[in-house]
Coordinates of C-alpha atoms and ligand atoms in Angstrom, one line a residue:
M1 CA 8.6 11.1 42.8
A2 CA 6.7 10.8 39.7
Q3 CA 4.7 7.8 38.6
Y4 CA 3.8 6.9 35.4
D5 CA 1.9 4.3 32.8
V6 CA 4.4 4.4 30.7
I7 CA 8.3 5.4 30.3
I8 CA 9.1 5.7 26.7
I9 CA 13.1 6.1 25.8
G10 CA 13.6 7.6 22.9
G11 CA 11.4 10.4 21.0
G12 CA 11.8 8.8 17.1
P13 CA 8.7 7.7 15.0
G14 CA 8.4 4.5 17.4
G15 CA 8.7 6.5 20.8
Y16 CA 6.9 9.8 19.9
N17 CA 4.3 7.8 18.3
A18 CA 4.2 5.6 21.4
G19 CA 3.7 8.5 23.8
I20 CA 1.1 10.3 21.7
R21 CA -1.1 7.1 21.7
A22 CA -0.8 6.2 25.0
G23 CA -2.4 10.3 25.6
Q24 CA -4.5 9.6 23.3
L25 CA -5.8 6.2 26.1
G26 CA -5.6 7.9 28.8
L27 CA -2.6 6.6 30.1
K28 CA 0.0 9.3 32.2
A29 CA 3.2 9.0 29.3
A30 CA 6.7 10.5 29.4
V31 CA 8.8 10.3 26.8
V32 CA 12.5 10.7 27.5
E33 CA 14.5 12.1 24.6
K34 CA 18.2 12.8 25.0
R35 CA 18.2 14.6 21.4
V36 CA 17.9 18.4 21.4
T37 CA 14.8 18.0 19.8
L38 CA 12.0 15.3 19.1
G39 CA 11.2 13.0 16.1
G40 CA 14.4 10.7 16.1
T41 CA 16.5 9.9 13.6
C42 CA 13.6 10.0 11.0
L43 CA 12.7 14.1 11.6
N44 CA 16.4 15.2 12.1
V45 CA 18.5 13.4 10.0
G46 CA 16.7 10.8 8.4
C47 CA 13.4 10.5 6.3
M48 CA 12.6 14.3 6.1
P49 CA 15.9 15.7 5.4
S50 CA 16.9 13.0 3.2
K51 CA 13.1 13.7 0.9
A52 CA 13.8 17.6 1.6
L53 CA 16.8 17.2 -0.9
L54 CA 15.8 14.5 -3.4
H55 CA 12.6 17.3 -3.9
A56 CA 14.8 19.9 -4.4
S57 CA 17.3 18.2 -6.7
E58 CA 15.0 16.1 -8.9
L59 CA 13.5 20.1 -9.2
Y60 CA 16.7 21.3 -9.9
E61 CA 17.6 18.5 -12.0
A62 CA 14.4 18.8 -13.9
A63 CA 15.1 22.3 -14.6
A64 CA 18.9 21.9 -15.7
G65 CA 18.2 19.2 -18.2
A66 CA 16.5 17.7 -20.8
E67 CA 12.8 18.1 -18.8
F68 CA 11.9 21.1 -18.6
A69 CA 13.2 21.9 -22.3
T70 CA 11.1 18.6 -23.4
L71 CA 8.1 20.7 -21.6
G72 CA 9.0 23.7 -23.8
I73 CA 9.8 25.5 -20.8
E74 CA 13.3 27.1 -20.7
V75 CA 15.0 27.9 -17.6
K76 CA 18.9 28.1 -16.6
P77 CA 18.8 27.3 -13.2
K78 CA 21.6 28.3 -10.8
L79 CA 22.1 26.2 -7.9
N80 CA 22.0 27.7 -4.5
L81 CA 22.9 24.9 -1.9
V82 CA 23.2 27.3 1.3
Q83 CA 19.2 28.1 0.1
M84 CA 18.5 24.8 -0.5
M85 CA 20.0 23.2 2.8
K86 CA 18.4 26.0 4.9
Q87 CA 14.6 25.2 3.4
K88 CA 15.5 21.6 4.5
G89 CA 16.4 22.6 8.2
E90 CA 13.2 24.6 7.9
S91 CA 11.3 21.9 7.1
V92 CA 12.9 19.9 10.0
T93 CA 12.5 22.2 12.3
A94 CA 8.3 22.6 11.8
L95 CA 8.3 18.8 11.8
T96 CA 9.9 18.4 15.0
K97 CA 7.8 21.0 17.0
G98 CA 5.1 19.8 15.2
V99 CA 6.0 16.6 17.7
E100 CA 6.0 18.9 20.6
F101 CA 2.5 20.5 20.1
L102 CA 1.0 17.3 19.8
F103 CA 3.0 15.9 23.1
K104 CA 1.1 18.4 24.6
K105 CA -2.1 18.3 22.8
N106 CA -2.4 14.8 24.4
K107 CA -0.6 15.2 27.6
V108 CA 2.9 13.5 27.4
D109 CA 5.8 14.7 29.2
W110 CA 9.0 15.2 27.3
V111 CA 11.6 14.2 29.7
K112 CA 14.9 15.9 28.0
G113 CA 18.0 13.6 28.7
A114 CA 19.4 9.9 28.6
G115 CA 17.4 7.3 30.0
K116 CA 18.9 4.5 31.8
I117 CA 16.7 1.8 33.0
V118 CA 18.4 0.6 36.5
G119 CA 15.6 -2.0 37.5
Q120 CA 11.8 -2.9 37.2
G121 CA 9.7 -0.2 36.8
K122 CA 12.0 2.9 36.7
V123 CA 14.7 4.5 34.9
E124 CA 17.3 7.2 35.6
V125 CA 17.5 10.2 33.4
T126 CA 20.8 12.4 33.3
A127 CA 19.9 15.7 31.7
E128 CA 22.8 17.9 30.1
D129 CA 23.4 19.7 33.0
G130 CA 24.4 16.1 34.5
S131 CA 21.2 16.4 37.3
V132 CA 19.9 12.6 37.9
T133 CA 16.5 12.2 38.0
T134 CA 14.6 8.7 39.1
L135 CA 11.1 8.4 37.6
E136 CA 9.2 5.6 38.3
T137 CA 6.3 3.3 36.0
A138 CA 4.7 0.5 35.6
N139 CA 6.0 0.2 32.2
I140 CA 9.0 0.7 30.1
V141 CA 8.9 1.1 26.3
I142 CA 12.2 0.6 24.4
A143 CA 12.6 3.2 21.5
T144 CA 16.2 3.8 21.0
G145 CA 16.8 3.3 17.8
S146 CA 20.0 2.7 15.7
E147 CA 23.1 3.9 14.3
P148 CA 25.0 3.7 10.9
S149 CA 26.9 0.4 10.7
P150 CA 30.6 1.2 10.9
L151 CA 33.1 -0.3 8.4
S152 CA 36.7 -1.4 9.9
G153 CA 39.9 0.4 8.1
V154 CA 36.9 3.1 6.9
E155 CA 37.1 5.5 9.8
V156 CA 34.0 8.1 9.2
D157 CA 35.2 12.0 10.0
Q158 CA 32.0 14.1 8.9
K159 CA 34.5 15.9 7.0
R160 CA 35.4 13.8 3.8
I161 CA 34.8 10.3 4.9
V162 CA 30.8 10.9 5.9
D163 CA 27.7 8.5 7.0
S164 CA 24.2 9.8 5.9
T165 CA 24.0 12.5 8.4
G166 CA 26.7 13.9 7.1
A167 CA 25.7 13.1 3.8
L168 CA 23.0 15.4 4.3
S169 CA 24.7 18.7 4.8
L170 CA 28.0 18.3 3.0
P171 CA 29.2 22.0 2.7
E172 CA 29.6 21.8 -1.5
V173 CA 28.7 19.6 -4.4
P174 CA 31.3 17.0 -5.0
K175 CA 33.3 16.7 -7.9
S176 CA 32.7 13.2 -7.3
L177 CA 31.4 11.0 -4.3
I178 CA 31.9 7.3 -3.9
V179 CA 29.1 5.3 -1.8
I180 CA 30.0 2.3 -0.1
G181 CA 26.8 0.3 0.0
A182 CA 24.2 -0.2 -2.6
G183 CA 21.4 0.1 -0.3
I184 CA 18.2 2.8 0.4
I185 CA 20.4 5.0 1.7
G186 CA 23.5 5.2 -1.0
L187 CA 21.0 5.3 -3.6
E188 CA 19.3 8.1 -2.1
L189 CA 21.6 10.3 -1.4
G190 CA 23.7 9.2 -4.2
S191 CA 21.2 10.4 -6.3
V192 CA 20.6 14.2 -4.4
W193 CA 24.1 15.0 -5.1
R194 CA 24.8 13.2 -8.8
R195 CA 21.5 15.5 -9.7
L196 CA 23.3 18.4 -8.5
G197 CA 26.2 17.7 -10.4
A198 CA 28.7 14.7 -8.2
E199 CA 30.0 11.7 -10.5
V200 CA 28.7 8.9 -8.3
T201 CA 29.9 5.4 -8.3
V202 CA 28.6 3.1 -5.7
V203 CA 30.5 0.0 -4.0
E204 CA 28.8 -3.1 -3.2
F205 CA 29.4 -6.4 -1.6
L206 CA 26.8 -8.3 -3.5
D207 CA 26.7 -8.9 -7.1
R208 CA 23.0 -6.8 -7.0
I209 CA 21.6 -3.9 -5.6
T210 CA 19.2 -3.4 -3.0
P211 CA 19.2 -6.8 -1.4
G212 CA 15.6 -7.7 -0.5
M213 CA 14.0 -5.8 -3.2
D214 CA 12.3 -8.2 -6.2
A215 CA 15.4 -9.6 -8.1
E216 CA 13.1 -8.1 -11.8
T217 CA 12.9 -5.1 -9.9
A218 CA 16.2 -4.0 -8.8
K219 CA 17.6 -4.8 -12.0
T220 CA 15.3 -2.3 -14.1
F221 CA 16.0 0.1 -11.3
Q222 CA 19.7 -0.3 -11.4
R223 CA 19.5 0.0 -15.2
S224 CA 17.6 3.3 -14.9
L225 CA 20.1 5.1 -11.9
T226 CA 23.2 3.5 -14.6
K227 CA 21.6 5.8 -17.2
Q228 CA 21.6 8.7 -15.1
G229 CA 25.0 8.8 -15.0
I230 CA 25.8 6.6 -11.6
T231 CA 28.6 3.8 -11.7
F232 CA 28.1 0.7 -10.2
K233 CA 30.8 -1.2 -9.0
L234 CA 29.6 -4.8 -7.4
S235 CA 30.9 -7.9 -5.9
S236 CA 33.8 -5.5 -4.6
K237 CA 34.6 -4.6 -1.2
V238 CA 36.4 -1.6 0.7
T239 CA 39.4 -2.7 2.9
A240 CA 40.6 0.7 3.7
A241 CA 40.0 4.8 3.0
K242 CA 42.4 7.2 3.8
A243 CA 41.2 11.0 4.6
G244 CA 43.3 13.5 3.4
K245 CA 42.6 17.2 2.7
S246 CA 40.8 17.5 -0.2
N247 CA 39.9 13.9 -0.7
V248 CA 39.9 10.1 0.2
S249 CA 41.7 7.3 -1.5
L250 CA 40.1 3.8 -1.0
T251 CA 41.1 0.2 -1.2
V252 CA 38.5 -1.8 -3.3
E253 CA 39.0 -5.2 -3.8
P254 CA 36.8 -7.9 -6.0
V255 CA 34.8 -10.3 -3.4
A256 CA 36.0 -13.1 -5.2
G257 CA 39.7 -12.5 -5.1
G258 CA 41.8 -10.5 -7.0
A259 CA 43.8 -7.4 -7.6
A260 CA 43.2 -4.2 -5.3
E261 CA 42.6 -1.0 -6.7
T262 CA 42.3 2.6 -5.4
L263 CA 39.7 4.8 -6.1
T264 CA 39.9 8.8 -5.2
A265 CA 37.3 10.4 -4.6
D266 CA 36.5 14.4 -3.1
Y267 CA 33.9 13.0 -0.3
V268 CA 33.0 9.3 0.7
L269 CA 29.7 8.5 1.7
L270 CA 29.6 5.2 4.1
A271 CA 26.1 3.5 3.8
I272 CA 26.2 -0.3 4.9
G273 CA 23.3 -0.6 7.3
R274 CA 22.5 0.5 10.4
R275 CA 22.6 -0.9 13.9
P276 CA 20.5 -0.9 17.1
Y277 CA 21.5 1.6 19.5
T278 CA 21.0 0.4 22.9
E279 CA 24.4 2.5 24.5
G280 CA 24.2 2.8 28.2
L281 CA 21.0 1.5 28.2
G282 CA 21.3 -0.3 31.4
L283 CA 19.2 -3.6 29.6
E284 CA 21.5 -6.1 32.5
S285 CA 19.4 -4.7 35.3
V286 CA 16.5 -5.8 34.1
G287 CA 18.2 -9.3 32.5
I288 CA 17.9 -8.1 29.1
V289 CA 20.6 -10.0 26.5
P290 CA 20.8 -8.3 23.5
D291 CA 21.2 -10.8 20.4
K292 CA 24.6 -10.9 18.5
R293 CA 23.8 -8.1 16.2
G294 CA 22.2 -5.6 19.5
F295 CA 18.7 -6.4 18.5
I296 CA 16.5 -6.6 21.4
P297 CA 14.9 -10.2 21.1
T298 CA 11.1 -9.6 21.7
D299 CA 8.0 -11.8 21.0
H300 CA 6.4 -9.1 19.0
V301 CA 7.1 -6.1 21.3
K302 CA 7.5 -7.5 24.5
T303 CA 11.2 -8.2 26.0
S304 CA 11.4 -11.1 28.6
A305 CA 11.5 -8.5 31.2
P306 CA 8.2 -8.0 32.9
G307 CA 6.9 -4.8 32.4
V308 CA 9.4 -3.8 29.5
W309 CA 8.5 -3.2 26.1
A310 CA 10.9 -3.0 23.1
I311 CA 9.6 -1.1 19.6
G312 CA 11.3 0.1 16.1
D313 CA 14.7 -0.3 14.7
A314 CA 16.2 -1.6 18.1
I315 CA 14.2 -4.6 17.5
L316 CA 13.9 -7.3 14.5
G317 CA 12.3 -6.1 11.8
P318 CA 12.6 -3.7 8.6
M319 CA 14.1 -0.5 10.3
L320 CA 11.8 1.6 8.8
A321 CA 9.4 4.8 10.3
H322 CA 6.2 3.2 9.3
K323 CA 7.1 0.0 10.9
A324 CA 8.2 1.6 14.0
E325 CA 5.0 3.8 14.5
E326 CA 3.3 0.2 13.9
D327 CA 5.3 -1.0 16.9
A328 CA 4.2 1.5 19.0
V329 CA 0.4 1.6 18.4
A330 CA 0.3 -2.2 19.1
C331 CA 2.8 -2.2 21.9
I332 CA 0.6 0.8 23.9
E333 CA -2.8 -0.9 22.8
M334 CA -1.4 -4.1 24.6
I335 CA -0.2 -2.1 27.4
A336 CA -3.7 -0.3 27.8
G337 CA -5.1 -4.0 28.2
K338 CA -6.5 -3.7 24.4
W339 CA -5.1 -6.2 22.0
G340 CA -2.0 -5.3 19.5
H341 CA -1.1 -6.5 16.1
V342 CA 1.6 -6.2 13.6
D343 CA 1.4 -7.7 10.1
Y344 CA 4.8 -7.2 9.1
N345 CA 4.3 -8.8 5.5
L346 CA 2.4 -6.4 5.0
V347 CA 4.8 -3.0 6.1
P348 CA 5.7 -1.8 2.5
S349 CA 9.2 -0.1 1.4
V350 CA 9.5 2.6 -0.6
V351 CA 12.8 3.9 -2.1
Y352 CA 12.3 7.9 -3.0
T353 CA 14.9 7.9 -6.1
S354 CA 13.9 8.9 -9.5
P355 CA 12.2 6.5 -11.1
E356 CA 10.9 5.9 -7.2
V357 CA 10.6 2.1 -6.2
A358 CA 7.8 0.8 -3.7
W359 CA 6.6 -2.8 -2.8
V360 CA 4.9 -5.0 -0.6
G361 CA 4.6 -8.6 0.2
K362 CA 6.8 -11.2 -1.0
T363 CA 8.8 -11.6 -3.9
E364 CA 9.4 -13.4 -6.7
E365 CA 12.2 -15.0 -5.7
Q366 CA 10.0 -15.4 -1.9
L367 CA 7.7 -17.0 -3.9
K368 CA 9.2 -19.5 -5.5
E369 CA 11.7 -20.5 -2.6
A370 CA 8.7 -21.1 -0.3
G371 CA 7.1 -23.2 -3.2
V372 CA 4.5 -21.2 -3.5
A373 CA 2.3 -21.1 -6.8
Y374 CA 2.0 -17.6 -8.4
K375 CA 0.5 -16.1 -11.6
A376 CA 2.3 -12.7 -12.2
G377 CA 0.8 -9.6 -13.7
K378 CA 3.0 -7.0 -15.0
F379 CA 1.8 -4.3 -16.9
P380 CA 4.7 -1.0 -18.5
F381 CA 4.4 2.4 -17.6
S382 CA 5.5 3.2 -21.0
A383 CA 1.3 2.5 -22.0
N384 CA 0.1 3.8 -18.6
S385 CA -1.6 7.3 -20.4
R386 CA -0.6 9.7 -17.4
A387 CA 3.1 8.4 -17.6
K388 CA 2.9 9.1 -21.1
I389 CA 2.1 12.7 -20.7
N390 CA 4.4 13.6 -17.9
H391 CA 7.4 11.8 -20.2
E392 CA 8.1 9.3 -17.3
T393 CA 7.5 6.2 -19.0
E394 CA 10.2 4.1 -16.9
G395 CA 9.3 1.2 -15.2
F396 CA 6.3 -1.5 -14.4
A397 CA 3.7 -2.1 -11.8
K398 CA 3.7 -6.5 -10.9
V399 CA 1.3 -8.6 -8.8
L400 CA 1.8 -11.6 -7.9
A401 CA -1.2 -13.2 -7.0
D402 CA -1.6 -17.0 -5.9
A403 CA -2.3 -19.1 -8.2
K404 CA -5.2 -21.2 -6.6
T405 CA -7.0 -18.8 -4.9
D406 CA -6.0 -15.1 -6.3
E407 CA -5.0 -13.6 -3.3
I408 CA -2.4 -10.9 -3.8
L409 CA 0.9 -12.1 -2.7
G410 CA 3.4 -9.3 -3.5
V411 CA 3.3 -5.9 -5.4
H412 CA 6.2 -4.1 -6.7
I413 CA 6.5 -1.0 -8.6
V414 CA 9.3 0.7 -10.1
G415 CA 8.1 4.0 -11.4
P416 CA 7.1 7.3 -11.2
Q417 CA 5.0 7.9 -7.6
A418 CA 5.2 4.4 -6.9
G419 CA 5.3 5.3 -3.4
E420 CA 2.1 7.4 -3.3
M421 CA 0.4 4.1 -5.4
I422 CA 1.7 1.2 -2.8
G423 CA -0.7 2.2 -0.1
E424 CA -4.0 1.2 -2.3
Y425 CA -2.1 -2.4 -2.4
C426 CA -1.4 -2.5 1.6
V427 CA -4.9 -1.9 2.3
A428 CA -6.4 -4.8 -0.4
M429 CA -4.0 -7.3 1.2
A430 CA -4.7 -6.3 4.2
F431 CA -8.4 -6.9 3.4
K432 CA -6.9 -10.3 1.4
A433 CA -7.9 -8.8 -1.9
A434 CA -7.9 -11.1 -4.8
S435 CA -6.2 -10.0 -8.0
E436 CA -9.5 -9.8 -9.3
D437 CA -11.1 -7.3 -6.7
V438 CA -8.6 -4.8 -7.9
A439 CA -9.1 -5.4 -11.7
R440 CA -12.8 -4.7 -11.6
T441 CA -12.5 -1.7 -9.6
C442 CA -12.9 1.2 -10.9
H443 CA -10.0 3.6 -11.2
P444 CA -9.6 7.2 -12.1
H445 CA -8.2 8.1 -15.5
P446 CA -5.9 9.4 -16.6
T447 CA -3.9 8.3 -13.2
R448 CA -0.2 6.2 -12.8
S449 CA -2.6 3.7 -10.6
E450 CA -4.3 2.4 -13.6
A451 CA -1.2 0.6 -14.2
G452 CA -1.4 -1.1 -10.6
R453 CA -4.8 -2.3 -12.2
Q454 CA -3.9 -3.1 -15.2
A455 CA -0.9 -5.3 -14.0
A456 CA -3.8 -6.5 -11.4
M457 CA -5.9 -7.5 -15.0
G458 CA -2.7 -9.1 -16.3
V459 CA -2.9 -12.0 -13.4
E460 CA -5.4 -13.5 -15.0
G461 CA -4.3 -12.6 -18.8
W462 CA -7.0 -9.6 -19.6
T463 CA -4.8 -6.7 -19.4
M464 CA -6.4 -4.6 -21.9
Q465 CA -3.9 -1.3 -22.2
A466 CA -0.6 -3.0 -23.7
Ligands
FAD1 P1 14.8 6.6 16.0 O1 14.2 7.7 14.7 O2 16.6 6.1 15.7 O3 14.7 6.9 17.5 C1 15.2 6.9 18.6 C2 15.5 8.0 19.6 O4 15.7 7.6 20.9 C3 16.8 9.2 19.0 O5 16.2 10.2 18.7 C4 17.4 9.2 19.9 O6 18.4 10.2 20.4 C5 16.9 8.1 21.2 N1 17.5 8.0 22.3 C6 18.4 6.7 22.0 N2 18.6 6.2 22.9 C7 18.4 7.1 24.4 C8 18.5 6.7 25.8 N3 19.0 6.1 26.4 N4 17.8 8.1 26.3 C9 16.9 9.2 25.3 N5 16.8 9.1 24.5 C10 17.5 8.0 23.3 N6 12.4 5.4 7.1 C11 11.4 5.0 6.4 O7 10.1 4.5 6.5 N7 11.3 5.9 5.6 C12 12.7 6.8 5.1 O8 12.0 7.7 4.1 C13 13.5 6.6 5.4 N8 14.4 7.8 4.8 C14 15.8 7.7 5.7 C15 16.6 8.4 5.7 C16 17.8 8.3 6.4 C17 19.1 9.0 6.0 C18 18.1 7.0 7.5 C19 19.1 7.4 7.8 C20 17.1 6.6 8.2 C21 15.7 6.9 7.3 N9 14.8 6.0 7.4 C22 13.4 5.9 6.4 C23 15.1 5.3 8.5 C24 14.3 5.7 9.6 O9 14.9 6.7 9.8 C25 13.8 5.1 11.0 O10 13.9 3.1 10.4 C26 13.6 5.2 12.4 O11 13.8 6.4 12.7 C27 13.2 4.0 13.5 O12 12.6 5.4 14.4 P2 12.9 4.5 16.2 O13 11.8 5.4 16.6 O14 13.0 3.1 16.5 O15 14.3 5.1 16.2
NAI2 P1 21.0 -1.2 3.7 O1 20.7 -2.4 4.2 O2 19.4 -0.6 3.0 O3 21.8 -1.4 2.7 C1 23.0 -1.5 2.8 C2 23.8 -1.7 1.2 O4 25.2 -2.1 1.6 C3 23.5 -3.4 1.2 O5 23.5 -3.6 -0.2 C4 24.8 -4.4 1.4 O6 24.9 -5.4 0.9 C5 26.0 -3.1 1.3 N1 27.1 -3.6 2.0 C6 27.1 -3.9 4.0 N2 28.5 -4.4 4.1 C7 29.2 -3.5 3.1 C8 30.4 -3.5 2.5 N3 31.3 -4.3 3.7 N4 30.6 -3.1 1.3 C9 30.3 -2.9 0.5 N5 28.6 -2.8 0.8 C10 28.4 -3.6 1.9 O7 21.3 0.1 4.3 P2 21.3 1.2 4.2 O8 21.6 1.6 2.7 O9 22.6 1.8 4.9 O10 20.0 1.9 5.3 C11 19.7 1.8 6.5 C12 18.3 1.0 6.8 O11 17.7 2.7 6.6 C13 17.6 0.1 5.7 O12 17.5 -0.6 5.5 C14 16.4 1.2 6.0 O13 15.4 0.4 6.7 C15 16.4 2.4 6.6 N6 15.8 3.6 5.1 C16 15.1 3.8 4.8 C17 14.6 4.9 3.7 C18 13.8 4.7 3.4 O14 12.2 4.2 3.6 N7 13.2 5.4 1.6 C19 15.4 5.5 3.5 C20 16.6 5.3 4.0 C21 17.3 4.2 4.8

């Protein structure tokens, strides 16, 4: 029987990074993955294919709309959806193969099949052909990720009513698409299909989009998406969906009560959140009881069962690939007798639309609720030279800092390349920087990062360029 120091169940960003770090630290490690490729949701049907389509559709729209013409480039683009999907698939394959390579490089075994915990230190793996192997290990790491949350009355058939996986591979550009849920998936994939020509309506339960995002930032973001042609129906709930051969009828009601209406579209994307995936995992064999929403309870990444750890989307916290990666490193370092730690306050979020939205730390609402006195500095991209030259002037950067100590508490950016800009603030905040530290640091000109610096200057009221 194979003996391991650590067996990781699930080969997504949590699991594969755990495997690699374990290999680096000299632990004998295996990753059990039942999908035919490594990389989990993120590489196969999440982050990567969605970013491939966001990139391609953004360029298509730039060429097809006013953007190229404004720059003096006259072209008449023709959409080749088959090729767009093909290049997406090729990039995904290259990335999943890359993880396989990293496993070999770090001497991590990929055990193919579905893993089940059958007692302390025992993992049973059922291969695709039905054969069963039992592996022994000192530590088990659960990294089984998440799946789309269902909605009663709306049955996903992946034909007309799709979840994010279906929406990444529609066979045609819908004339009309209704997205249920104004969260990150709905707005990213809604943007993809709108750019390619679909009429997109987003139905959202709450009275705002992207809950969790700083409210002022979300308002600016919604205004921008509306200008692009996305229609929002807020404070509305979908109570039923009926898929026909070529379209779907949705029954939509105001959350506050009132008359129901019927909306019809070629396709419907259900994107109301994700839930932890722990089906058939044998948690009961080690006495782990998931919470009401299915998350595995942990103290950091330690479960209640000795030698069993859990990371990534399967535990509480932001359901993001880079958070899963942080969990993975901390978990494996603890297993290796080192000191692992994740600062969940410093896990950034990015919405990869156009404009992008990125933030880290606290929102204004959170600071107000916690009674923290803060100062805000804000700088519009319309006054940033690089953004102006590139005709990308929507949005702003906003820095929130403690009123007494000047420590940066939160940063919110809506604008071009916001996702690339936020990393600077993650580092600054990890070093407990004051807004003045950023304000007095020389930034390259002309770059969008200067908007971040000017916003930091704004905390003490000396923004110079707006
Ligand atoms: P997963 O990636 O879900 O991996 C879990 C793996 O475990 C899966 O491969 C599954 O097959 C396997 N598994 C489950 N049970 C078993 C079992 N019993 N035996 C063997 N294998 C098993 N996050 C970002 O940070 N940035 C983004 O841009 C982003 N975009 C996204 C876009 C979409 C459309 C979606 C759906 C998600 C996106 N996410 C993004 C979220 C990100 O994909 C997840 O947070 C991340 O994949 C979680 O990693 P994980 O390792 O915890 O789980
Ligand atoms: P989400 O939690 O971001 O948003 C779901 C939205 O659906 C919320 O606005 C919620 O109020 C709404 N909603 C819930 N029930 C509803 C109902 N019955 N009717 C109408 N609206 C309803 O979830 P989403 O978009 O499905 O994404 C899941 C997770 O995947 C994200 O939270 C994020 O962690 C991850 N993700 C990250 C990305 C990134 O980092 N760029 C990209 C895509 C996904």
